Each structure stands twice: as structure tokens, then as C-alpha cells.
Short mmCIF file of C-alpha atoms in Angstrom, two decimals:
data_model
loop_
_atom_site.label_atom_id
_atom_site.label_comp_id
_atom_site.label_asym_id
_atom_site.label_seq_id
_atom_site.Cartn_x
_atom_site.Cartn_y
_atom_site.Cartn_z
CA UNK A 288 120.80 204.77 88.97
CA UNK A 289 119.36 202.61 86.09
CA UNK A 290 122.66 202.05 84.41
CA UNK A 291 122.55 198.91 81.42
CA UNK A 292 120.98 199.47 78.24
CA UNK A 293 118.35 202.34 79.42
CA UNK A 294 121.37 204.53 80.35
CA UNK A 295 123.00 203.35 77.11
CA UNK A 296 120.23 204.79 75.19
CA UNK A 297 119.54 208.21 77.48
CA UNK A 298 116.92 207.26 79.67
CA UNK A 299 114.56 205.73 77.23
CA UNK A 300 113.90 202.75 74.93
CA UNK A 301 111.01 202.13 72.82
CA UNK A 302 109.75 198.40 72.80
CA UNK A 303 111.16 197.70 69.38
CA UNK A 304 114.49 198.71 70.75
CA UNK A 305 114.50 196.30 73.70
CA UNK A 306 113.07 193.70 71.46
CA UNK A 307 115.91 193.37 69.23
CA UNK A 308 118.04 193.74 72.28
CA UNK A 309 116.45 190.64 74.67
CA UNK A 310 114.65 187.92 73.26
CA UNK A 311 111.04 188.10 75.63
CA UNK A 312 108.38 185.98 75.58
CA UNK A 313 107.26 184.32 78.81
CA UNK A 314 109.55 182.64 81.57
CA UNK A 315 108.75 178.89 80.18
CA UNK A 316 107.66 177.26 76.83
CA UNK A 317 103.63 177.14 75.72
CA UNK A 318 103.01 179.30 79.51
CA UNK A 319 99.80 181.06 80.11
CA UNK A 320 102.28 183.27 81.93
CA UNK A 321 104.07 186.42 80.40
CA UNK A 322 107.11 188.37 82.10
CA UNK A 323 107.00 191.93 82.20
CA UNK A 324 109.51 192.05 79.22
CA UNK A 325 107.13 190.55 77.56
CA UNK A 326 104.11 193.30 78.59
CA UNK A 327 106.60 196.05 78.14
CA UNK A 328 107.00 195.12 74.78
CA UNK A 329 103.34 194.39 73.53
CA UNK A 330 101.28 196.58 75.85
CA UNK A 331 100.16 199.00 72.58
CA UNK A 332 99.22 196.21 71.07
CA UNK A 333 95.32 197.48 70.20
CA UNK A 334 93.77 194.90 71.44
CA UNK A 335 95.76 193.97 74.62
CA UNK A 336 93.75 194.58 78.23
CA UNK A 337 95.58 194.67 81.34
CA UNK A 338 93.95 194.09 84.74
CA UNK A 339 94.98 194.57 88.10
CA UNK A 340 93.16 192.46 90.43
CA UNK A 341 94.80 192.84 93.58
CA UNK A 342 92.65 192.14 96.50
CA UNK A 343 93.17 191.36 100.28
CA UNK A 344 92.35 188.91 103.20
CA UNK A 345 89.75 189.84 105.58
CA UNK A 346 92.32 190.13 108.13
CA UNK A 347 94.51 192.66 106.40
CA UNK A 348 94.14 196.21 107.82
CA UNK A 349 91.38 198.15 105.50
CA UNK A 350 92.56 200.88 104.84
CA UNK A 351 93.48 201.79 101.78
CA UNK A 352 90.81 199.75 99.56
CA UNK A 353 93.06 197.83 96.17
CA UNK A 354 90.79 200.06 94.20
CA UNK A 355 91.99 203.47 95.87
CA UNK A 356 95.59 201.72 95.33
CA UNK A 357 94.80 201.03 91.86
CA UNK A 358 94.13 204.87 90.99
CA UNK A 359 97.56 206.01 92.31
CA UNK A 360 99.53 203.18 91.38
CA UNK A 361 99.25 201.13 88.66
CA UNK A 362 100.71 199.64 85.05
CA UNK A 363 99.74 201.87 82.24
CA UNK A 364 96.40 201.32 80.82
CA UNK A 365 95.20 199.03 82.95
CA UNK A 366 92.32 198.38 84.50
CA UNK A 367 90.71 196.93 88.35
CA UNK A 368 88.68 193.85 88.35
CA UNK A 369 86.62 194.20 91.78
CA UNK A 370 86.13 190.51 92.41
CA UNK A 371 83.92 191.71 95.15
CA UNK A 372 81.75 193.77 92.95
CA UNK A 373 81.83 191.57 89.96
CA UNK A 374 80.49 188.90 91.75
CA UNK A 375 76.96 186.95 92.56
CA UNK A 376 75.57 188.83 95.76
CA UNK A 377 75.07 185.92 97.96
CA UNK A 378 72.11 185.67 100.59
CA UNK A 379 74.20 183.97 103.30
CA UNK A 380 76.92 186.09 103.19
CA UNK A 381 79.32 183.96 100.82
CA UNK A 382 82.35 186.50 99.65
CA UNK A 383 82.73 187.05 95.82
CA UNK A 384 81.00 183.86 94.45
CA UNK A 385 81.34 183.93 90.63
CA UNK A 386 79.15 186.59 89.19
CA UNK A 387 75.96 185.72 86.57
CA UNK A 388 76.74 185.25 82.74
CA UNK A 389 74.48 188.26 82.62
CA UNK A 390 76.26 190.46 85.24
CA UNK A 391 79.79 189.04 83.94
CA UNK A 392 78.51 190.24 80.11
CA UNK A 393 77.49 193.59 81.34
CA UNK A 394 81.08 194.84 82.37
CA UNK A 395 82.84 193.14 79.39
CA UNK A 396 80.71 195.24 77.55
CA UNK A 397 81.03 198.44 79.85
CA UNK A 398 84.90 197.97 79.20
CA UNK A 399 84.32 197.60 75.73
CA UNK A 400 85.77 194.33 75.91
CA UNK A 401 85.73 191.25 72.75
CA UNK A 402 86.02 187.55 73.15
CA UNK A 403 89.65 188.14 70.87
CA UNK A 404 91.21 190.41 73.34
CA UNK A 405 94.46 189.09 74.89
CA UNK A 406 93.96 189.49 78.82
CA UNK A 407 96.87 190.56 81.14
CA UNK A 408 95.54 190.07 84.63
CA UNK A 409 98.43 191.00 88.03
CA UNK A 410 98.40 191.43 91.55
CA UNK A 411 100.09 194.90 93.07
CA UNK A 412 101.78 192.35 95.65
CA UNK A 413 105.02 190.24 95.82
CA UNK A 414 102.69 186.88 94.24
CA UNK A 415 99.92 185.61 92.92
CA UNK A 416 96.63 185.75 94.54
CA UNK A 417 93.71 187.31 92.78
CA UNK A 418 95.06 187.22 89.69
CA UNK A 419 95.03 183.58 89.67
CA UNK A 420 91.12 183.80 90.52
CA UNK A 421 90.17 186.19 87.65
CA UNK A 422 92.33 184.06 85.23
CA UNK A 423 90.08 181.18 86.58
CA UNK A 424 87.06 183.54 86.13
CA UNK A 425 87.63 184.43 82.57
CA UNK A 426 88.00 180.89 82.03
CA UNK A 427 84.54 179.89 83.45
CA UNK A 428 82.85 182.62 81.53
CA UNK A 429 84.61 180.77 78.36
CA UNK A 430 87.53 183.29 77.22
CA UNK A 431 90.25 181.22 75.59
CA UNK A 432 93.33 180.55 77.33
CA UNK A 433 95.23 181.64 74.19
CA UNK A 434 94.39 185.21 75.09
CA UNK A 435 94.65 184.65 78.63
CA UNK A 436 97.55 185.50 80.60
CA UNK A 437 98.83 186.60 84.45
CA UNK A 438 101.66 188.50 84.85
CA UNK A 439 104.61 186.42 86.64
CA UNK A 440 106.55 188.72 89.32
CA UNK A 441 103.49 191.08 89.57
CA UNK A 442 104.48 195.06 89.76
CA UNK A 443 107.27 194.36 91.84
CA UNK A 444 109.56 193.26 88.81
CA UNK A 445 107.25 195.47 86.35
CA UNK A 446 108.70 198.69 88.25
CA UNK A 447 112.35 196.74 88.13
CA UNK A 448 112.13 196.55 84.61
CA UNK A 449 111.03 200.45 84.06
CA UNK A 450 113.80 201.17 86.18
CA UNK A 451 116.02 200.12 83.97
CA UNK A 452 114.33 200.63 80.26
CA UNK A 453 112.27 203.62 81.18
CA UNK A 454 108.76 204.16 81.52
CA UNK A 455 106.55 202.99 78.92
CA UNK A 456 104.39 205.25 76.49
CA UNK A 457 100.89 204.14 76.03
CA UNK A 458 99.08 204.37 72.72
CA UNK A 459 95.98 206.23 72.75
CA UNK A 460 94.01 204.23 70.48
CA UNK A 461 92.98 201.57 72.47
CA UNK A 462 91.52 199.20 69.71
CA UNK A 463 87.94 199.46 71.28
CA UNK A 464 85.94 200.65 67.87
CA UNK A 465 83.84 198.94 66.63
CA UNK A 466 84.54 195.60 68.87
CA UNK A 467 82.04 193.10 68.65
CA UNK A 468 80.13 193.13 71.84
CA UNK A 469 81.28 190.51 74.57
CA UNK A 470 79.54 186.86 74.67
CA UNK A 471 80.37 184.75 77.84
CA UNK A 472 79.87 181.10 77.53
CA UNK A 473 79.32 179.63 80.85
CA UNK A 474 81.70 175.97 81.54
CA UNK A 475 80.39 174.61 84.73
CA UNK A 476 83.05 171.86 84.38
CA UNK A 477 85.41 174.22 86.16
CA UNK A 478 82.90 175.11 89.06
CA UNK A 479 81.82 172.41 91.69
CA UNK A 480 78.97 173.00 93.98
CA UNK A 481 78.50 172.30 97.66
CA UNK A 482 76.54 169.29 96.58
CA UNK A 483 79.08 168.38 94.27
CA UNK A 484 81.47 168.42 97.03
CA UNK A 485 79.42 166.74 99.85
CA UNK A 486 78.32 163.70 97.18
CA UNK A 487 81.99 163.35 96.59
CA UNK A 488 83.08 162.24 100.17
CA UNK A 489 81.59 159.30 99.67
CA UNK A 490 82.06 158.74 96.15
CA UNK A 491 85.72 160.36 96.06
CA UNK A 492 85.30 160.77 92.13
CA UNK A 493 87.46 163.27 92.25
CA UNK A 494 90.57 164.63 94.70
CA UNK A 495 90.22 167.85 96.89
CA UNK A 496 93.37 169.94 97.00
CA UNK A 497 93.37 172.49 99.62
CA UNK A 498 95.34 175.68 99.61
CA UNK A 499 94.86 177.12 103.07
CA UNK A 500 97.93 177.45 105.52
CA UNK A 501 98.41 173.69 106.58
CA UNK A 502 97.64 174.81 110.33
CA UNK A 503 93.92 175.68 109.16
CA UNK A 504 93.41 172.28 107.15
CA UNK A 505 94.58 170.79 110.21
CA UNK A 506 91.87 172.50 112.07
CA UNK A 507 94.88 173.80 114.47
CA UNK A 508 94.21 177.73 113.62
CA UNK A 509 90.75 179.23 113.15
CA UNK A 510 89.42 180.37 109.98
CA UNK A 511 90.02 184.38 109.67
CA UNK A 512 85.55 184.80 108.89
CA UNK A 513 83.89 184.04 112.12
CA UNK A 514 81.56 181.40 112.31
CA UNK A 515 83.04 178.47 110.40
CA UNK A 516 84.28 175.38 111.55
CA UNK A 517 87.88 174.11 112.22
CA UNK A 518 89.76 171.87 109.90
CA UNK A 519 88.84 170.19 106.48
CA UNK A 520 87.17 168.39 103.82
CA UNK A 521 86.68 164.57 104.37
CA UNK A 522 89.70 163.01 102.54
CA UNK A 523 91.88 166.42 101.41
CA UNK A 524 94.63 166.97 100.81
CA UNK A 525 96.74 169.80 101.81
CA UNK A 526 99.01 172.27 99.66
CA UNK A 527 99.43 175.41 100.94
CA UNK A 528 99.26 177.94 97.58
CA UNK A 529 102.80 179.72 98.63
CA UNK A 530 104.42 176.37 97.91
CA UNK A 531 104.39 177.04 94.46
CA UNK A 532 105.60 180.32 94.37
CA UNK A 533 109.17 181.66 94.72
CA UNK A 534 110.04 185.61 94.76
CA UNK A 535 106.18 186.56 93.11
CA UNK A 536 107.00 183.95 90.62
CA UNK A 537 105.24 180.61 89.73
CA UNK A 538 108.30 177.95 90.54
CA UNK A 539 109.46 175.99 87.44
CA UNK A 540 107.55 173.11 86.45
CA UNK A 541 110.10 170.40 87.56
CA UNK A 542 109.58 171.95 90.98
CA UNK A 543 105.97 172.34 90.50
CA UNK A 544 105.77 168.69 89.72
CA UNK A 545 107.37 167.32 92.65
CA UNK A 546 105.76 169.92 94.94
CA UNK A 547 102.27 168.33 93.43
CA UNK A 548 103.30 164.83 94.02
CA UNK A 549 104.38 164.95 97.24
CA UNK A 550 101.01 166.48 98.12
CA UNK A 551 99.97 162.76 97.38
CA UNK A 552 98.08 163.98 94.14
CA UNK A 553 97.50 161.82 91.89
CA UNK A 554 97.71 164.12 87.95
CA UNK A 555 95.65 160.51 86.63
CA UNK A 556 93.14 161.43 88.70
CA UNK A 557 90.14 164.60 88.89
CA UNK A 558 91.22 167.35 90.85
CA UNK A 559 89.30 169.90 92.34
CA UNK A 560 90.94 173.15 94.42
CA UNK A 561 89.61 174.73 97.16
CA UNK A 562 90.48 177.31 100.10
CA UNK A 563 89.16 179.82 102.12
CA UNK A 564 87.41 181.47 99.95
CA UNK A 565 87.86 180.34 96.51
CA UNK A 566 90.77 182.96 95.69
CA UNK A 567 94.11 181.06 96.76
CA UNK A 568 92.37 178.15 95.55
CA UNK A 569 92.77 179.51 91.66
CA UNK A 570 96.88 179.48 92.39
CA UNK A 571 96.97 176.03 92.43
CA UNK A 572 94.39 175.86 89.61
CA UNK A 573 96.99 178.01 87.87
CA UNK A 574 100.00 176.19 88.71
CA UNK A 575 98.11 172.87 87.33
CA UNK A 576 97.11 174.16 84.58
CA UNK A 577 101.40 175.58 83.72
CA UNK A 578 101.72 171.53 83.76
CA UNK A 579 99.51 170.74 81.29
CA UNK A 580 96.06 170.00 84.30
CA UNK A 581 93.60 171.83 82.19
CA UNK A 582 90.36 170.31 83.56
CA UNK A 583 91.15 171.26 87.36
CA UNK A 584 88.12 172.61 88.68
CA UNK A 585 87.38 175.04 91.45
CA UNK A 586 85.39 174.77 94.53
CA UNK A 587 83.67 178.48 94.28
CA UNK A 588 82.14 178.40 98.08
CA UNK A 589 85.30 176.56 99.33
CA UNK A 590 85.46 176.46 103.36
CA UNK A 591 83.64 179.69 103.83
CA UNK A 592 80.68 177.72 102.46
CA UNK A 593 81.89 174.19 104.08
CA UNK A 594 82.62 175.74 107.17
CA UNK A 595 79.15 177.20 107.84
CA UNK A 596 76.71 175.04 110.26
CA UNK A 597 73.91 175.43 107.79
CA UNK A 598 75.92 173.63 105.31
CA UNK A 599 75.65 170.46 107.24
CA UNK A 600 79.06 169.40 105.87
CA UNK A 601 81.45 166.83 107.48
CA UNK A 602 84.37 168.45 108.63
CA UNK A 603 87.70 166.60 109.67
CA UNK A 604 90.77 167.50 111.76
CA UNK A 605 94.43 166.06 112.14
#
């Protein structure tokens, strides 16, 4: 049963329709978020991409791949960002380090994708995870955050939504002629190295905000890739990234502030996230950034580089 306004209007409602009806626009003022109201409304907007990024832990059961997901379930007109396959291919085994300007180019363009497009990126899960990442991608590669947006509540509350207003039509013109090809503009202010990170435990120019489970940064549970080290980062601190979500949603910023601060971080201060693998990482990059933290940057190898014995990096335990 859908009941409300959908049944109201038998079984269907075009986005004009449910725009005079609710007033949409994201779930908190100046947000890089947007709720699916939002989407519903302005998906046929030419020059509006959606992405669904979902991706999974190494210890989730294979089977199926996000991509085979994707194909049979999936938001209109959207597309999957692989952030294993658009990625750097590293020697040592690193997972989905952040692709070349070239190689990151080269799809835009295969999409037919332009610097002005507004980007919708969501995860086919109940939060954010990979989503976060891209969004933290496009950023590096220079997209503007203006255009720039994750879905908040993910497909779970975009299928709530359809439920109730019907599914959506999509336009067939997809804006795409005649598009001015793609130019990424690499901002290495929002990557740190390895280097970067070793030369800061004794310089602590900047804060290290780690988003693993709390029992990992302790150095209590293993890491889930074989190999690395317990524990973490010479003078870390520790927020794990579901902290600062609530039902697939990013909390609201006077949580998010408190939930920040008692972390011991200081918003005066650089901040730099990092994780497993440089994925959960980009939640709390995300979450910063909804408080006004533009300038967070990312650790890109995060532990799965630290963690390694031929990294020759500290490593400390609680």
C-alpha cells in the first residue's frame, strides 16, 4: 500500500507535482548533501549524473560483485564508479589508490562527462561508505563542490520515497551533446603521502583522525588484509566513521560537532583522515566538510600502506 499523496493522485506524480506539494532541497542549509526528494525531483535535469558507488570490505562474502548489483538494481540513469578499476594499479598491492589525472580524464570523457555537471554519487547500503570516497575523489581531481553531492539515506529511503510517489520517468536526452570534454585539475592539498605522514609524527603539523573500528586503532583486533600490523598511527586519534551516521544518514551538525570534539579534535587545527584503506576515511572527510572543514585531507594509503613492514612506519597500541 503506498497510500498519501501517490494514492491521491493514482499511482503517479510527476516531479513538478510533488514540488509544489513538499518543499525539497537537502536535509540541512548550504549541505553538499541532497535527500532523495530532492533527486526525485531534479534527476531530468540534462546535465545531472548519478553514481552508484557501492563497494565492499574484503571480508564481505564475494559473491555478487556491486557492479553485477548495480545492473539489476539501481536509481534510474545512473551510473557505477568502480573505485577498484578507476584507480592507480599499485606495485605492492595497495587497494584502489587514487587513479592518474590521465586515467581519471579518460572515463570522464568515456561517460561523456563536463566539469559543469552536478554529481549525485550513493551507496546501495543502509550508509555512507564509498560514496563518501568518490565525493573525495572528484574533489582531488578538482570538480567543484557546488556540483558535488552524495545522496543522504542511500537507496534505502530512495525506494521509500518511490513507494509512495511512484517510480520516476527518466528523460532520454541526457544533456551529453556537444559537452566540452572533461579537464581534471589535480589538488594534492587533499592527498597526504606516506612520507607526509611519517614526517608528521614528529612534527605533528597536522592531526590524524582515524576511522577504523576503535578495537583495530587499539591494535586489539587484526586488520581484515593479511600482513599488516596491529594498532595505529603515532599520536591518532580515534573516530570510528559509524559515529556520525544515524539510519544511512549523516547526523545533524550539532551532533556532528560534539561527536568531533570529543574525539579530542581540535577544528583550529590541520586534520588529516585515515582508515583501512582510504574509503571510511572519506566519511569523516565528508562529515567535516557538512561543518564548514573544507581543507581536511585524506591519507590515500591509510593503514594498508602503514601497516605493511616495508613501510618502516611506527606503529602504536593502547
Amino acid at each position: 500500500e503506498t497510500g498519501g499523496i501517490n494514492a491521491e493522485y493514482g499511482g503517479e506524480m510527476s516531479a513538478g507535482l510533488l514540488r509544489r506539494t513538499y518543499a525539497t532541497v537537502t536535509s540541512r542549509a548550504n549541505s553538499i548533501l541532497v535527500s532523495p526528494k530532492w533527486l526525485y525531483e531534479h534527476i531530468n535535469e540534462p546535465r545531472l549524473k548519478i553514481f552508484d558507488c557501492t563497494w565492499k570490505m574484503p571480508s564481505t562474502p564475494p559473491p555478487p560483485h556491486p557492479n553485477e548489483e548495480w545492473k539489476q538494481d539501481r536509481i534510474p540513469g545512473s551510473l557505477y564508479f568502480d573505485i577498484d578499476k578507476i584507480a592507480t594499479v599499485d606495485a605492492r598491492g595497495l587497494p584502489h589508490m587514487l587513479p592518474s589525472v590521465e586515467t581519471f580524464n579518460n572515463q570522464m570523457r568515456a561517460w561523456r562527462l563536463s566539469n559543469d555537471d552536478h554529481i549525485v554519487l550513493y551507496d546501495n547500503s543502509r550508509m555512507f561508505f564509498a560514496s563518501a570516497r568518490v565525493w573525495w575523489t572528484f574533489r582531488v581531481f578538482g570538480h567543484s563542490s557546488q556540483r558535488l553531492s552524495v545522496l543522504n539515506g542511500g537507496v534505502k529511503e530512495w525506494k521509500e520515497l518511490c513507494k509512495e510517489f511512484g517510480e520516476i520517468k527518466i528523460s532520454e536526452n541526457d544533456g551529453s551533446q556537444n559537452v566540452k570534454p572533461y579537464v581534471a585539475t589535480y589538488r594534492p592539498e587533499l592527498v597526504k603521502t606516506l612520507e607526509e605522514m611519517k614526517n608528521n609524527v614528529s612534527t605533528q603539523s597536522f592531526q590524524v583522525l582515524d576511522a577504523r573500528p576503535a578495537s583495530r586503532w587499539k591494535g586489539i583486533d587484526p586488520e581484515p588484509r593479511p600482513g599488516l600490523a596491529s594498532g595505529h598511527i603515532p599520536h591518532s586519534l580515534s573516530l570510528p566513521f559509524q559515529q556520525v551516521l544515524q539510519n544511512g544518514n549523516l547526523k545533524p551538525k550539532e551532533e556532528l560537532e560534539k561527536i568531533f570534539k570529543n574525539s579530542k579534535l581540535d577544528f583550529n587545527k590541520p586534520i588529516v583522515t585515515s582508515c583501512g584503506s582510504g574509503v571510511s576515511a572519506a566519511v569523516l572527510s565528508l562529515a567535516l566538510y557538512d561543518l564548514g572543514i573544507t581543507d581536511a585531507a585524506l591519507y590515500d594509503g591509510s593503514f594498508s600502506e602503514w601497516g605493511r613492514s616495508d613501510s618502516n612506519a611506527p606503529t602504536w597500541k593502547e
